[in-house]
Short mmCIF file of C-alpha atoms and ligand atoms in Angstrom, two decimals:
data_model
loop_
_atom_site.label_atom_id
_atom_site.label_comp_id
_atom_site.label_asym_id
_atom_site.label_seq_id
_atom_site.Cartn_x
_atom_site.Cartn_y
_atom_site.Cartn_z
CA UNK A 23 -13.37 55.78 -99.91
CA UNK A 24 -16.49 55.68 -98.05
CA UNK A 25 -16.76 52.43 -95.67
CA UNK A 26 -20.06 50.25 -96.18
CA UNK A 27 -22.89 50.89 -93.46
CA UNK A 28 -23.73 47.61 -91.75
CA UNK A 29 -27.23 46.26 -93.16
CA UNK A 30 -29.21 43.50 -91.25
CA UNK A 31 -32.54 41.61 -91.78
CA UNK A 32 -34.92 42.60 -89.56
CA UNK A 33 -38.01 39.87 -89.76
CA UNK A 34 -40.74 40.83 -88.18
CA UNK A 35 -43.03 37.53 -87.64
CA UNK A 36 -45.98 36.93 -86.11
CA UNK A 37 -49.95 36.52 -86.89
CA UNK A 38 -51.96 38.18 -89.55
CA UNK A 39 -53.06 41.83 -88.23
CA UNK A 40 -50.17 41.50 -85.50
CA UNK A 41 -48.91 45.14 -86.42
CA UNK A 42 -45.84 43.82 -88.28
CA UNK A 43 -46.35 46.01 -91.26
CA UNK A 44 -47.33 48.95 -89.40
CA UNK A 45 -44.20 48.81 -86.93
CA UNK A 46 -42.20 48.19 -89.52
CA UNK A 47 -43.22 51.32 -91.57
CA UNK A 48 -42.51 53.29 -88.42
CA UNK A 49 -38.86 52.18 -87.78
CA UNK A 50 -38.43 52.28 -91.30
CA UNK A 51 -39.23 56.12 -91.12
CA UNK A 52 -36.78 56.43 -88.19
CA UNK A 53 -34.14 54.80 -89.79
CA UNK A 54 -34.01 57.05 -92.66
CA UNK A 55 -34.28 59.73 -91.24
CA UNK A 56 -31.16 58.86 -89.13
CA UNK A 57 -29.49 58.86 -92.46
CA UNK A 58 -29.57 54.64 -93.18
CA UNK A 59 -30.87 53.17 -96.20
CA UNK A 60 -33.66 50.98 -95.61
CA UNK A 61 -36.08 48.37 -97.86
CA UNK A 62 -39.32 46.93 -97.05
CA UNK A 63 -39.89 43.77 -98.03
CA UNK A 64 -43.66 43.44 -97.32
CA UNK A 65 -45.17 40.29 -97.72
CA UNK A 66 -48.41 41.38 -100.06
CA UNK A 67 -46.43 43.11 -102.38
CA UNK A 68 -43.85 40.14 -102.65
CA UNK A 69 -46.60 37.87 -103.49
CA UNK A 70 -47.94 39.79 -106.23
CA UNK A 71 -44.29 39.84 -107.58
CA UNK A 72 -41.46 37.77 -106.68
CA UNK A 73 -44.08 35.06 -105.42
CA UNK A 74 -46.58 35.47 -107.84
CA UNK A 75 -48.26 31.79 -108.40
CA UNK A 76 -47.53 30.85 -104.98
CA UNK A 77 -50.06 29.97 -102.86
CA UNK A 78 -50.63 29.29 -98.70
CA UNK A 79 -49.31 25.46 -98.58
CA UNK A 80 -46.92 24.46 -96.37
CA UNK A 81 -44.41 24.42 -99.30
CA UNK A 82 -45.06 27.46 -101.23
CA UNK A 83 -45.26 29.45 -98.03
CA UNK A 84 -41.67 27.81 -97.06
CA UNK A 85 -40.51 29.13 -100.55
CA UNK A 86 -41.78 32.47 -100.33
CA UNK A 87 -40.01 33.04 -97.02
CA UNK A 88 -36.76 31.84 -98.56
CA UNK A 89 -37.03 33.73 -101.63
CA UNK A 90 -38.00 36.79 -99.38
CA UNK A 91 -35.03 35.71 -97.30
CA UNK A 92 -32.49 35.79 -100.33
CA UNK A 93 -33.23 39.11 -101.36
CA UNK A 94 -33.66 40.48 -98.05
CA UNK A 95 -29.58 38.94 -97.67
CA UNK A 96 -28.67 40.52 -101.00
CA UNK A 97 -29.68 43.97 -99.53
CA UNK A 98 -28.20 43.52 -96.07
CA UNK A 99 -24.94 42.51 -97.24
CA UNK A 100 -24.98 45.89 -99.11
CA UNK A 101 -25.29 48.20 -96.16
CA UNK A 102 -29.36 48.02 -96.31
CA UNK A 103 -31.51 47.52 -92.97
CA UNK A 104 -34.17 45.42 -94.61
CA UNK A 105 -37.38 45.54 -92.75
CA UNK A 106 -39.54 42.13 -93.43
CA UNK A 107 -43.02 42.18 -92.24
CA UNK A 108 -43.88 38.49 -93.04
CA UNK A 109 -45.92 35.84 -91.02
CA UNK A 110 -43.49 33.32 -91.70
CA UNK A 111 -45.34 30.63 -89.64
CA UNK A 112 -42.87 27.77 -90.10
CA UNK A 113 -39.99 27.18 -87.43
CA UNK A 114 -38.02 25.36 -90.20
CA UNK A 115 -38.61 27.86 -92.80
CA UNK A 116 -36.96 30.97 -90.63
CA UNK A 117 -34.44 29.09 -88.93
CA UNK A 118 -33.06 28.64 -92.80
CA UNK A 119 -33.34 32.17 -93.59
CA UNK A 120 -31.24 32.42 -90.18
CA UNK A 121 -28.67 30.20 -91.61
CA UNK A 122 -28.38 31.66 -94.86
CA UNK A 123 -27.51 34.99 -93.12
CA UNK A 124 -25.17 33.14 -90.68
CA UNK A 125 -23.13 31.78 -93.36
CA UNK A 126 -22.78 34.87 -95.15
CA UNK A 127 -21.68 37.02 -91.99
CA UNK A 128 -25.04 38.80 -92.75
CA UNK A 129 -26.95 40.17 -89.39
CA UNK A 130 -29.89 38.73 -88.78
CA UNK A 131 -32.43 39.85 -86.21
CA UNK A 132 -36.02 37.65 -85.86
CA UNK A 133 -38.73 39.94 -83.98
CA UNK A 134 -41.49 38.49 -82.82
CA UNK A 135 -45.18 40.69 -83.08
CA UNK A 136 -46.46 38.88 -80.33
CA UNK A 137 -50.49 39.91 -80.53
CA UNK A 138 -52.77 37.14 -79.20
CA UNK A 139 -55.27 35.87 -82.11
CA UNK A 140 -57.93 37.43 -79.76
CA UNK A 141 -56.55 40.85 -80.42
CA UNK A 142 -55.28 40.18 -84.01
CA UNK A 143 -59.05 38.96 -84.84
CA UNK A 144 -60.76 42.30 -83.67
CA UNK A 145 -57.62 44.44 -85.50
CA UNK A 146 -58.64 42.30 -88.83
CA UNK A 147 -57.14 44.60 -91.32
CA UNK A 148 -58.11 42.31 -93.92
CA UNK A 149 -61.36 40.91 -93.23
CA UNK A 150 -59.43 37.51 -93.09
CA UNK A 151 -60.71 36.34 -89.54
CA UNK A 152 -64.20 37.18 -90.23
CA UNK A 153 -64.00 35.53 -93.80
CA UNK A 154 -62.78 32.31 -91.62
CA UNK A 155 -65.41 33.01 -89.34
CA UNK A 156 -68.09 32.60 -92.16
CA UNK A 157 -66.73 29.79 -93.84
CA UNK A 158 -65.46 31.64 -96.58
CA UNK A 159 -61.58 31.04 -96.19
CA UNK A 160 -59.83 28.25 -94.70
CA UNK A 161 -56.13 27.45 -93.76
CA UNK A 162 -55.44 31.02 -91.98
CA UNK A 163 -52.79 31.46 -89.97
CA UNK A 164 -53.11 30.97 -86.45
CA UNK A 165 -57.08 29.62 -86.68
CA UNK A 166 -57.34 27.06 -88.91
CA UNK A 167 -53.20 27.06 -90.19
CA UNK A 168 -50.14 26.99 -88.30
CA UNK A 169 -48.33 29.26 -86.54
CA UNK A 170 -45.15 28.20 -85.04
CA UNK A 171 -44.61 30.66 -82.68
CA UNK A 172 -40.63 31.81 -82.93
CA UNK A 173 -38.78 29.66 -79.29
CA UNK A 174 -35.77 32.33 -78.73
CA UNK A 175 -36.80 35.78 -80.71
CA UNK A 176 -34.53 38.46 -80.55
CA UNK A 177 -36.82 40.08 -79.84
CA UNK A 178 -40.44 39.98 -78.45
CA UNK A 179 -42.82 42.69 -79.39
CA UNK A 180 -46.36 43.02 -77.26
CA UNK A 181 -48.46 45.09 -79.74
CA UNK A 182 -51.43 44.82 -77.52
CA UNK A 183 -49.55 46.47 -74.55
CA UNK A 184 -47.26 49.32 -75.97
CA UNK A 185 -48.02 51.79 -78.81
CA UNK A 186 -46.19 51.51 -82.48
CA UNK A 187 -43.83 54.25 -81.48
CA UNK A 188 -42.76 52.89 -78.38
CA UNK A 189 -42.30 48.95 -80.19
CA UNK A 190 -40.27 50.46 -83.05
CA UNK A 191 -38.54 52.88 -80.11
CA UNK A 192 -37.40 49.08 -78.63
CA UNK A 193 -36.60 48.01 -81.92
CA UNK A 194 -33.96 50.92 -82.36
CA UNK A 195 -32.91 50.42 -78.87
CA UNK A 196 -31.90 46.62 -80.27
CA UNK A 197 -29.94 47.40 -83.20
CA UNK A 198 -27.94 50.28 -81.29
CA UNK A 199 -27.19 47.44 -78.86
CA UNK A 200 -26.26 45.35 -81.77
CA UNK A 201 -24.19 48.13 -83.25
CA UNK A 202 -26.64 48.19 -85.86
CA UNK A 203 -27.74 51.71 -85.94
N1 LIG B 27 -49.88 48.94 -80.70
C1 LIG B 27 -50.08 48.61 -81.97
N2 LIG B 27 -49.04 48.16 -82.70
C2 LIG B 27 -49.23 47.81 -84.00
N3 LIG B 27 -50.41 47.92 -84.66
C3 LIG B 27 -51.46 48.40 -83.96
C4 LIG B 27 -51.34 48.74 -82.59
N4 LIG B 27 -52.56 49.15 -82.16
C5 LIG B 27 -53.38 49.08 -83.21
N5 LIG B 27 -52.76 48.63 -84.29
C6 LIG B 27 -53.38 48.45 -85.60
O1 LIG B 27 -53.37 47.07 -85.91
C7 LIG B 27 -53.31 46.91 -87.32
C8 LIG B 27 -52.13 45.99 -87.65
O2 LIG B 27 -52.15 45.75 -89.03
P1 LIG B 27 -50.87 45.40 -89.89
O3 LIG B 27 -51.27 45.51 -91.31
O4 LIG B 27 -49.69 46.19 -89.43
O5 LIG B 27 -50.66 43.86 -89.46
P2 LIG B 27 -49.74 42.77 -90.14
O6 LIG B 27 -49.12 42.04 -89.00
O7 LIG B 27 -48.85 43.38 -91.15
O8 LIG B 27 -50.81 41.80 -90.82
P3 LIG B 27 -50.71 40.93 -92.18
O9 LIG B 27 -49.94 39.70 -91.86
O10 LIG B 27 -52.14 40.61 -92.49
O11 LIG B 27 -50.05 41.78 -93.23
C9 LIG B 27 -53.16 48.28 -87.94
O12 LIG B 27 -54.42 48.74 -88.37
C10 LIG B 27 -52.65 49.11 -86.77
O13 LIG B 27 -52.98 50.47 -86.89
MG1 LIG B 28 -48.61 43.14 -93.19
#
């Protein structure tokens, strides 16, 4: 009989063009190839599935982080580190995702991207800031949206001072702590 590996959440929150995707691609690549199973659960391709018909109100965004949060559980509780690069902006919203893990003896971990808008808005992966800029877009995170920036993170991640390897290198260097990996 083979004993279960011990999944966790791993959310990685923080502003649009943060790095949260990208640093979670790279510890997803360590992980596996230290043997663990591992799931992305990237915000843009959630919303064109499990969220589809949601939109960026206060509500649907609370109930795409919970349904993101469910499934993200489901996997964890089966031995899956599931990696979730999603803004998450609400307080409320995460702290529930927290709770839903906590009540299920599921690990949870909240990392916060920490990249100033300043940075984030010269990264602009997406074109969103400049879209803002010119009036195209409104109600983006962290300009003309909120962003509730996480109080007590596990985990604090300065993008704008460190490379990807060496953030997902700290994010390793967490979950061994945690007994995690
Ligand atoms: N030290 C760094 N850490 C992370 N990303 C960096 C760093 N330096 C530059 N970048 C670049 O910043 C960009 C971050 O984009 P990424 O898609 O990962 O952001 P995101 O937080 O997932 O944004 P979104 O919420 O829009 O999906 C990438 O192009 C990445 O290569
Ligand atoms: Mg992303």
């Amino acid at each position: 009989m083979s004993v279960t590996e011990a999944g966790a959440t791993i959310w990685l929150t923080g502003l649009p063009s943060a790095g949260k995707t990208t640093i979670a691609y790279e510890l997803a690549g360590r992980l596996r190839e230290g043997g663990h199973r591992v799931e992305v659960l990237d915000g843009d391709e959630i919303r064109e599935f499990l969220s589809a018909g949601l939109g960026f109100s206060r509500e649907d965004r609370h109930t795409n982080v919970q349904r993101i949060g469910f499934v993200a559980e489901l996997l964890a509780a089966n031995g899956v580190k599931a990696l979730v690069p999603v803004i998450a902006p609400y307080a409320d919203s995460r702290a529930a995702v927290r709770k839903r893990h906590q009540s299920e003896g599921t690990a949870y971990l909240e990392v916060h991207v920490a990249t100033p808008v300043e940075v984030c808005s010269v990264r602009d992966v997406k074109g969103l800031y400049a879209k803002q800029a010119a009036g195209e877009i409104s109600g983006l995170t962290g300009v003309d949206d909120p962003y509730e920036a996480p109080d007590a993170p596990d985990l604090r991640i300065e993008s704008h001072t460190q490379t990807v390897q060496e953030s997902a290198a700290s994010l390793l260097a967490l979950l061994t702590e945690r007994g995690l990996a």
